[in-house]
PDB file of C-alpha atoms and ligand atoms in Angstrom:
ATOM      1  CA  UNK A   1     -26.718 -23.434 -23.620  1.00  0.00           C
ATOM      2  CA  UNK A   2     -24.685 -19.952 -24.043  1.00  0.00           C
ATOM      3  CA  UNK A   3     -22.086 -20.079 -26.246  1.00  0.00           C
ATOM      4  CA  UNK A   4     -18.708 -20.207 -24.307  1.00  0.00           C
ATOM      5  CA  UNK A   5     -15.756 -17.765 -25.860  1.00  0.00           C
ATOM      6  CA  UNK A   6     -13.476 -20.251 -27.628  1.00  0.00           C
ATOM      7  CA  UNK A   7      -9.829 -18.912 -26.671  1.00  0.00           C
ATOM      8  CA  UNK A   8      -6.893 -19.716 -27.575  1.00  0.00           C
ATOM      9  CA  UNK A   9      -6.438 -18.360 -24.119  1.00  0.00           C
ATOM     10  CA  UNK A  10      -3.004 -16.117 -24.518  1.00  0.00           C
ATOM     11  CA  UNK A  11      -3.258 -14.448 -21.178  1.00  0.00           C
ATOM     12  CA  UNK A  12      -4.644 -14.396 -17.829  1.00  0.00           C
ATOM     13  CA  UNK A  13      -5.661 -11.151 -15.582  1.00  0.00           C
ATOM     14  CA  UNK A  14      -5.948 -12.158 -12.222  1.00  0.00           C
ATOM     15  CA  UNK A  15      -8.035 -10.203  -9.271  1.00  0.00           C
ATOM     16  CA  UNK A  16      -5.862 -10.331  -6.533  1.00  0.00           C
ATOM     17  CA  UNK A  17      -7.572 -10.598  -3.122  1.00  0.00           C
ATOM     18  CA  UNK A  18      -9.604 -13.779  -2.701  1.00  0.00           C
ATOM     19  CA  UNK A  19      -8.504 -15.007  -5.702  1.00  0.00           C
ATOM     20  CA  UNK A  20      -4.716 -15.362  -5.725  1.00  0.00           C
ATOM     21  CA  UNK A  21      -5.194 -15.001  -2.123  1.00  0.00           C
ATOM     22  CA  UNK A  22      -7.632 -16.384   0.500  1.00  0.00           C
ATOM     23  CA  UNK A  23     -10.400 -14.690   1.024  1.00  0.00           C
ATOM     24  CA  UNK A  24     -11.218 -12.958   4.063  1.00  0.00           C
ATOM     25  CA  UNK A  25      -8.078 -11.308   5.123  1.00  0.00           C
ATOM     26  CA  UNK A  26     -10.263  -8.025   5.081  1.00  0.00           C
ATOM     27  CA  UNK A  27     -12.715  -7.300   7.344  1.00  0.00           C
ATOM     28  CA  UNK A  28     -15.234  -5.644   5.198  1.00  0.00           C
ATOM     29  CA  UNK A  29     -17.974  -5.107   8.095  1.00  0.00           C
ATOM     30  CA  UNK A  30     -15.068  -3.704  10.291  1.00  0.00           C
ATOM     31  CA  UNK A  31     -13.716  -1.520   7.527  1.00  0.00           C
ATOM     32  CA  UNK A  32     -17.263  -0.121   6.397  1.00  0.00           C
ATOM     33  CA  UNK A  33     -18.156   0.845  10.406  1.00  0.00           C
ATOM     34  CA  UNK A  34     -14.740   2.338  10.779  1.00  0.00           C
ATOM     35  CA  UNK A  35     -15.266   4.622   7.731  1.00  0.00           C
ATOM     36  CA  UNK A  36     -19.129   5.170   7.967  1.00  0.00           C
ATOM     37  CA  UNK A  37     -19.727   3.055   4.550  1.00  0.00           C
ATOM     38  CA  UNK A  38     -23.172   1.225   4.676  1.00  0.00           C
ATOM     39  CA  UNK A  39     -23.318  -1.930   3.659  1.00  0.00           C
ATOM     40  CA  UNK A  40     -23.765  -2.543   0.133  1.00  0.00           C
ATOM     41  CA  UNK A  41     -22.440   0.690  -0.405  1.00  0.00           C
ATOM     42  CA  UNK A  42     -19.212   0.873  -2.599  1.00  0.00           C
ATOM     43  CA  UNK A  43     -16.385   1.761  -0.456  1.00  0.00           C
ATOM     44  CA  UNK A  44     -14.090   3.724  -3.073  1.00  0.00           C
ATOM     45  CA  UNK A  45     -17.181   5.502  -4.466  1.00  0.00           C
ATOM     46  CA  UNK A  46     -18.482   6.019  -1.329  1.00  0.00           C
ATOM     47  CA  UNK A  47     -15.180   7.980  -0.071  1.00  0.00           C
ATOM     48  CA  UNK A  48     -14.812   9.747  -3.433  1.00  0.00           C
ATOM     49  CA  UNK A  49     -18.590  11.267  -2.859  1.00  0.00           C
ATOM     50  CA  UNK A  50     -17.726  12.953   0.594  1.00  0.00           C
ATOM     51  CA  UNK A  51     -18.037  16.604   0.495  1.00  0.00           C
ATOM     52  CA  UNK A  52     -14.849  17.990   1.907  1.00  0.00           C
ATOM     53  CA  UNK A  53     -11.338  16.704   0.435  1.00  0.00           C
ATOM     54  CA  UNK A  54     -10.336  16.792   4.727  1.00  0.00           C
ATOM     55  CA  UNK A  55     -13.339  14.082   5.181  1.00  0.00           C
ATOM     56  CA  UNK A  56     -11.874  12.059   1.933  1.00  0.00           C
ATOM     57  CA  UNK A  57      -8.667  11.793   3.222  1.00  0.00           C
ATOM     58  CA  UNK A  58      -9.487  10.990   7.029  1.00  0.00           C
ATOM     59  CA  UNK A  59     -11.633   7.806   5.295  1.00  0.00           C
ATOM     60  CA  UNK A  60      -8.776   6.881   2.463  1.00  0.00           C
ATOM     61  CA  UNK A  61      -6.507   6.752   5.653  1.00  0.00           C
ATOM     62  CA  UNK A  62      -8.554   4.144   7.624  1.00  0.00           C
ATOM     63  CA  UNK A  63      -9.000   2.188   4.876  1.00  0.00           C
ATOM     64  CA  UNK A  64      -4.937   2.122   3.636  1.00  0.00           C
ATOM     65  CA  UNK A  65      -4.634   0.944   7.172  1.00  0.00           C
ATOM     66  CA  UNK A  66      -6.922  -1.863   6.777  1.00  0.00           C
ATOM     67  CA  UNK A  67      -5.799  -2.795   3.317  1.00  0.00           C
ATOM     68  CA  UNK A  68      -1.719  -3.044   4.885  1.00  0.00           C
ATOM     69  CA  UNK A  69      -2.821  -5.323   7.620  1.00  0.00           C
ATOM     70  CA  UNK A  70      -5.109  -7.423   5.294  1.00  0.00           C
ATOM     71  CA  UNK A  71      -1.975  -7.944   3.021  1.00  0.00           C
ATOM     72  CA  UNK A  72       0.541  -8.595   6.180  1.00  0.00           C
ATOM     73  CA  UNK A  73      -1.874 -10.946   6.650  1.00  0.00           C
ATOM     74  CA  UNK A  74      -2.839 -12.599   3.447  1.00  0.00           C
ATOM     75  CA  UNK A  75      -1.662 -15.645   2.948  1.00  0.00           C
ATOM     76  CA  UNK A  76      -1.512 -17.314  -1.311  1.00  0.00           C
ATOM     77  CA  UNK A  77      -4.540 -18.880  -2.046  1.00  0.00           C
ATOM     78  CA  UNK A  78      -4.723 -22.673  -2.496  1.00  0.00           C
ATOM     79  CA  UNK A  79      -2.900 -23.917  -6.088  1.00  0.00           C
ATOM     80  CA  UNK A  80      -2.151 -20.123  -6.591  1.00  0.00           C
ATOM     81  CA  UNK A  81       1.865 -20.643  -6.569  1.00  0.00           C
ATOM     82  CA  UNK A  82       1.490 -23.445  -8.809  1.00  0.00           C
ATOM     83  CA  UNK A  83      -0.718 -21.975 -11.257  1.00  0.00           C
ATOM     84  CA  UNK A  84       0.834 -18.806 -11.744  1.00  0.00           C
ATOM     85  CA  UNK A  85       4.409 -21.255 -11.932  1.00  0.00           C
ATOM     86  CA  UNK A  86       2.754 -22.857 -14.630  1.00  0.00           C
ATOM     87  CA  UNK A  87       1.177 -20.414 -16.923  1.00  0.00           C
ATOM     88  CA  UNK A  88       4.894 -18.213 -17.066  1.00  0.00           C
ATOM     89  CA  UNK A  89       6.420 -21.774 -17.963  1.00  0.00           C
ATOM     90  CA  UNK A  90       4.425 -21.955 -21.194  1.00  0.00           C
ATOM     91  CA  UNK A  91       4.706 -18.393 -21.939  1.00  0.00           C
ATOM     92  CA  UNK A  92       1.233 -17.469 -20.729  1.00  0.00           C
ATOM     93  CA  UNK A  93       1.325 -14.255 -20.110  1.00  0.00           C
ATOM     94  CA  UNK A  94      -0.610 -12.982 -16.604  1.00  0.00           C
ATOM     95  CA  UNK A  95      -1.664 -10.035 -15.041  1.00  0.00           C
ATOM     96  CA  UNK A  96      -3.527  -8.511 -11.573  1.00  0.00           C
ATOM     97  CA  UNK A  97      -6.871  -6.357 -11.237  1.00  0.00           C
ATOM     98  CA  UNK A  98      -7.146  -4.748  -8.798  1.00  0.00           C
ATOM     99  CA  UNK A  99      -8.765  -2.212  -6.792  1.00  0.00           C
ATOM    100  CA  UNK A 100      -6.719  -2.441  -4.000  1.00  0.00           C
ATOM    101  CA  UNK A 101      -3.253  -0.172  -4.190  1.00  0.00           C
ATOM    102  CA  UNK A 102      -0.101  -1.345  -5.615  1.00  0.00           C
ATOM    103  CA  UNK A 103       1.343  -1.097  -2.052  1.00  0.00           C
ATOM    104  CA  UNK A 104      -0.869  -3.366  -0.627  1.00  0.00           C
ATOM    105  CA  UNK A 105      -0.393  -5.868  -3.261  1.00  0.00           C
ATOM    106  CA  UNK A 106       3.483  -5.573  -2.502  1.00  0.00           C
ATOM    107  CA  UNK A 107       2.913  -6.203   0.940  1.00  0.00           C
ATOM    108  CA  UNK A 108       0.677  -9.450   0.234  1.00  0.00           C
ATOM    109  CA  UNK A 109       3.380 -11.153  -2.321  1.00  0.00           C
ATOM    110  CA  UNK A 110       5.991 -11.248   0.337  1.00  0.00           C
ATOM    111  CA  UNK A 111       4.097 -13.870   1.798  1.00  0.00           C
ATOM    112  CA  UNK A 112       4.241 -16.168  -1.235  1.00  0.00           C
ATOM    113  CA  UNK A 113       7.058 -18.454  -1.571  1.00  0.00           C
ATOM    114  CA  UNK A 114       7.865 -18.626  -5.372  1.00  0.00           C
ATOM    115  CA  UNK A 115       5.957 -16.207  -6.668  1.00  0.00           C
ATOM    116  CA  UNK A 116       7.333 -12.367  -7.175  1.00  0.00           C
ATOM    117  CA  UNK A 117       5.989  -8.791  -8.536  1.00  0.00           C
ATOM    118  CA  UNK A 118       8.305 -10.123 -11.827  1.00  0.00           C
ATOM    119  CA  UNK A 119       5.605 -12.673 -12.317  1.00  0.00           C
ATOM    120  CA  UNK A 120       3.634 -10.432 -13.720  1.00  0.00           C
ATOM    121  CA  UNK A 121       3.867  -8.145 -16.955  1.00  0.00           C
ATOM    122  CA  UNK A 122       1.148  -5.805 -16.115  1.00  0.00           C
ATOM    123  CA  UNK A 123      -0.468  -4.682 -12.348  1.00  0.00           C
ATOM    124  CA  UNK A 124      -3.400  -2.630 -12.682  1.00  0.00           C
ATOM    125  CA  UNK A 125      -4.535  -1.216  -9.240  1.00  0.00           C
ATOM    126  CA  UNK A 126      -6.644   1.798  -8.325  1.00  0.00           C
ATOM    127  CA  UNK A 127      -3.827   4.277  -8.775  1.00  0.00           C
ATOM    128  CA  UNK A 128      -3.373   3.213 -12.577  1.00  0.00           C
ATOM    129  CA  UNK A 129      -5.353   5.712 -14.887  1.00  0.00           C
ATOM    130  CA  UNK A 130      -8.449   4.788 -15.842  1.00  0.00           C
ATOM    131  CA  UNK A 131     -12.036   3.536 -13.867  1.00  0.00           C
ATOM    132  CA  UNK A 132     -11.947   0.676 -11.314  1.00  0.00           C
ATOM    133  CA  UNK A 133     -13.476  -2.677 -11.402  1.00  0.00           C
ATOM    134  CA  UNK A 134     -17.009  -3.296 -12.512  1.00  0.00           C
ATOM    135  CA  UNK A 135     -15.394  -0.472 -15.581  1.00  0.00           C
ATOM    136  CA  UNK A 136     -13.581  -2.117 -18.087  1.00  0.00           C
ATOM    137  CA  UNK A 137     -10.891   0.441 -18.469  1.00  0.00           C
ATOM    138  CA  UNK A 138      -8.359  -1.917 -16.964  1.00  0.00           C
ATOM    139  CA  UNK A 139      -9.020  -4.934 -18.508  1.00  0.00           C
ATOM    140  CA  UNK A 140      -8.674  -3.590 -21.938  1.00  0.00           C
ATOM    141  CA  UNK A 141      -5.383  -1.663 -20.901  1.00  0.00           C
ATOM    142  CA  UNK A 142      -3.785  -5.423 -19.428  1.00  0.00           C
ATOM    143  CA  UNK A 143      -4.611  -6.551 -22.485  1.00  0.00           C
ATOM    144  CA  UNK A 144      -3.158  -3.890 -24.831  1.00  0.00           C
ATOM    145  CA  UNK A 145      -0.013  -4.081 -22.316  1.00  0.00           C
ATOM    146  CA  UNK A 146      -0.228  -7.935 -22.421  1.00  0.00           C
ATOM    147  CA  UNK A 147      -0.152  -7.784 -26.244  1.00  0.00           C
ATOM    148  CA  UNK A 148      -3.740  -9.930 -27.004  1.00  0.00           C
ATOM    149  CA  UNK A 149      -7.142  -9.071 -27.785  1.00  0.00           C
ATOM    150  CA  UNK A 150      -9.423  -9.704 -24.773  1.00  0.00           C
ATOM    151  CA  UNK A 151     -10.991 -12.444 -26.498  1.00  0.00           C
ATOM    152  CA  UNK A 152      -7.999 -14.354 -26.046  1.00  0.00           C
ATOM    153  CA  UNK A 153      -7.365 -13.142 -21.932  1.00  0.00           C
ATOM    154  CA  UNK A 154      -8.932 -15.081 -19.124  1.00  0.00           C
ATOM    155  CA  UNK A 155     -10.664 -12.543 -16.481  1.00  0.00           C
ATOM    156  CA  UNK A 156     -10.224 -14.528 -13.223  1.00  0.00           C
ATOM    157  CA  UNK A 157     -12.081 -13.285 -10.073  1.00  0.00           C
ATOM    158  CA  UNK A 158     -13.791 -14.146  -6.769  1.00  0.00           C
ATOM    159  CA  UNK A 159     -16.094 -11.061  -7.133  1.00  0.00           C
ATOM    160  CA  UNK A 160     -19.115 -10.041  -8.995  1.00  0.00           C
ATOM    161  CA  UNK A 161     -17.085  -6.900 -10.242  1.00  0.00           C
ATOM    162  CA  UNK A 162     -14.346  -9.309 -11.783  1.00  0.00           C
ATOM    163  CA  UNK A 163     -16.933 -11.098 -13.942  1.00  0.00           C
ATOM    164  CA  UNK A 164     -19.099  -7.520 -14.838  1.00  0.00           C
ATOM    165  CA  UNK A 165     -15.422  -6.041 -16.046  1.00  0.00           C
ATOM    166  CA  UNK A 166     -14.037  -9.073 -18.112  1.00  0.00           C
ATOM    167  CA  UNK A 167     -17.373  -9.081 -19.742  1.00  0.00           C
ATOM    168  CA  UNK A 168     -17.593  -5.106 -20.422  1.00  0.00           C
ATOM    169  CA  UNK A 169     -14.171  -5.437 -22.051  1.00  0.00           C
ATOM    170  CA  UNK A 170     -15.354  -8.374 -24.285  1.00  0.00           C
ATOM    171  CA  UNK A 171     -12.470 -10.961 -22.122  1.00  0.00           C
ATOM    172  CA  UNK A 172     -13.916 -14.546 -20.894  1.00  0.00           C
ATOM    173  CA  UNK A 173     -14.397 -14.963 -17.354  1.00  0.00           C
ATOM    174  CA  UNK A 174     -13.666 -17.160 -14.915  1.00  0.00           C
ATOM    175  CA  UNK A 175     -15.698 -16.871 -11.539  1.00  0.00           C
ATOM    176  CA  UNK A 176     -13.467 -18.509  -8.569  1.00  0.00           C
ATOM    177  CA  UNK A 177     -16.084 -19.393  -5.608  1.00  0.00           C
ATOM    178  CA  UNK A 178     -13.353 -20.717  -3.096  1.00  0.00           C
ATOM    179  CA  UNK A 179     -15.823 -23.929  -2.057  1.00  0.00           C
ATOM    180  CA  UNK A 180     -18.657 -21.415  -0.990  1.00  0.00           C
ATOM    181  CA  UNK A 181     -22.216 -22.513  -1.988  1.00  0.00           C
ATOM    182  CA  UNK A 182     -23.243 -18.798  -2.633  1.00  0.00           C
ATOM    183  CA  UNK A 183     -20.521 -17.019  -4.528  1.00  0.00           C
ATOM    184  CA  UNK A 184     -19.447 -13.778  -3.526  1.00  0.00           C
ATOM    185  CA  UNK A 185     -20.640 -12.063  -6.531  1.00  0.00           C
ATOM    186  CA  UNK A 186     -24.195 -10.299  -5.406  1.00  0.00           C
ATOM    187  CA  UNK A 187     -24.316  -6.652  -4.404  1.00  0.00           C
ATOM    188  CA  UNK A 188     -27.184  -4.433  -4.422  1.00  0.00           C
ATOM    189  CA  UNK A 189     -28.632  -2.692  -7.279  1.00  0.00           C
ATOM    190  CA  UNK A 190     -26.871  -2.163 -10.871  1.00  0.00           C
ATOM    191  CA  UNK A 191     -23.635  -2.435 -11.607  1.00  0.00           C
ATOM    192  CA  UNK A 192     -22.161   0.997 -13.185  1.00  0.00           C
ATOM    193  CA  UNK A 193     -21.419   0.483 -16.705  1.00  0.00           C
ATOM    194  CA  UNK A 194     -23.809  -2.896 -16.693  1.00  0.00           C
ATOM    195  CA  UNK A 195     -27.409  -3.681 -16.942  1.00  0.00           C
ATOM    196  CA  UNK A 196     -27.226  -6.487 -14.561  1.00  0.00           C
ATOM    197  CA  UNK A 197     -26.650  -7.218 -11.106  1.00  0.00           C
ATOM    198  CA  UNK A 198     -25.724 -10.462 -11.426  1.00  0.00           C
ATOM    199  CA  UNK A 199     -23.356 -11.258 -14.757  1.00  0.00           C
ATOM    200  CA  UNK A 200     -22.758 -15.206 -15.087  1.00  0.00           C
ATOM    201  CA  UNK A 201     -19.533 -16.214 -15.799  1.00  0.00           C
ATOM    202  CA  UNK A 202     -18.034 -18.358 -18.986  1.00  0.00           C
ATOM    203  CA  UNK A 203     -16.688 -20.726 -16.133  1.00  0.00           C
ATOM    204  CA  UNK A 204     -17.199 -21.074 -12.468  1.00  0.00           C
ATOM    205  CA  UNK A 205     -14.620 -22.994 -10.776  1.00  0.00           C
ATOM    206  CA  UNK A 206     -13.745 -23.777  -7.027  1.00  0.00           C
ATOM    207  CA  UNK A 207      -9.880 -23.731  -6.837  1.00  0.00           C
ATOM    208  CA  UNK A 208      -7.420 -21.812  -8.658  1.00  0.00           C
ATOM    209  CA  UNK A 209      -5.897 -25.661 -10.264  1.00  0.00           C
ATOM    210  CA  UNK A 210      -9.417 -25.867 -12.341  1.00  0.00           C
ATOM    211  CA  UNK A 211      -7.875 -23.678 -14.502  1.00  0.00           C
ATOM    212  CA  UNK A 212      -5.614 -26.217 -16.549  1.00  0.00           C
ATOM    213  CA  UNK A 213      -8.484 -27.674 -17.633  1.00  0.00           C
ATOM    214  CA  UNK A 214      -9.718 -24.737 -18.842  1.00  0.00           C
ATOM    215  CA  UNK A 215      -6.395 -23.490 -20.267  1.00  0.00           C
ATOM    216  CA  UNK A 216      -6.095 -26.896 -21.771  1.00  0.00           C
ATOM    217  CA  UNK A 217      -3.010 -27.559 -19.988  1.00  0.00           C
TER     218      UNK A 217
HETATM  219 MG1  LIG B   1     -11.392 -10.327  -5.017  1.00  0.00          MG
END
């Protein structure tokens, strides 16, 4: 049996899409098509490789219009509210990873009841210096700005990059698989930064109110 990281857990980073909210709200086959992004291609890196700065901007367009109507649409995943009410009432400090924009994230927490952008001390999305998600550039800078060593902050993601991220930067991981058999945590080929495709997380759990246990709450 691997040996699990032993906490105290001071601090939780949440991914945002599909794991503080339901999954789905972006059309990912729709998106890639629009954009000309194969599947199992990266989308970000994918538009960042394009030759001409005219042919990067046409794509980053399309896909800021997807993004806004993904988070008009979003709703709060299930137990999210509560969870997030529940770590700032014992002084657990939280966080978002993202590599979504800050915008969009705006967008999607106006459709949460009790929740607000003051929730959280630190939002890391793909305009904040630094590498994106599977790179563990913004893991370690939520936890410098969170005030704990990433031993002590819970990584919390639906996605493969989530887990390969928290584990780069030395954090536990939690892998949410919202009640799907097959986790949405495979992609093609190696992860940058990794040696694996596939990077298991400390915990796997199917709703967002698994955490207490893990949290020991
Ligand atoms: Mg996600």
């Amino acid at each position: 049996m691997p040996s699990l990281p032993v906490g105290p857990f001071l601090a939780v980073l949440f991914d945002f899409d599909g794991t503080l909210t339901h999954p789905d709200a972006l059309d990912f086959p729709a998106l890639r098509s629009a954009i000309g992004c194969a599947p199992g291609t990266l989308i970000l890196e994918y538009i960042d490789s394009l030759p001409t700065e005219e042919e990067r901007i046409a794509r980053r367009n399309i896909l800021a219009d997807f993004e806004m109507a993904a988070a008009r649409a979003s709703v709060p995943n299930d137990g999210a509210e509560e969870m997030i009410r529940m770590l700032t009432s014992r002084g657990i400090g939280i966080g978002i990873i993202t590599r979504n924009t800050r915008s969009s994230i705006m967008e999607s927490l106006k459709n949460f009841r009790s929740v607000s952008e003051k929730d959280f001390r630190v939002i890391v999305t793909r305009e904040t210096e630094g590498r994106p998600k599977p790179h563990p550039d913004g893991v370690l800078s939520a936890a410098r700005q969170l005030g704990v060593a990433p031993r002590n902050m819970l990584v919390v993601g639906d996605f493969v990059f989530d887990i390969a991220a928290g584990k780069a930067a030395g954090a536990p991981t939690v892998l949410i698989t919202n009640g799907r058999t097959a986790p949405q945590a495979r992609i093609p080929g190696t992860l940058p930064g990794t040696a694996s495709t596939e990077p298991a997380a400390d915990f796997t759990i199917r709703s967002l109110g698994e955490l207490a246990g893990i949290l020991g709450l």
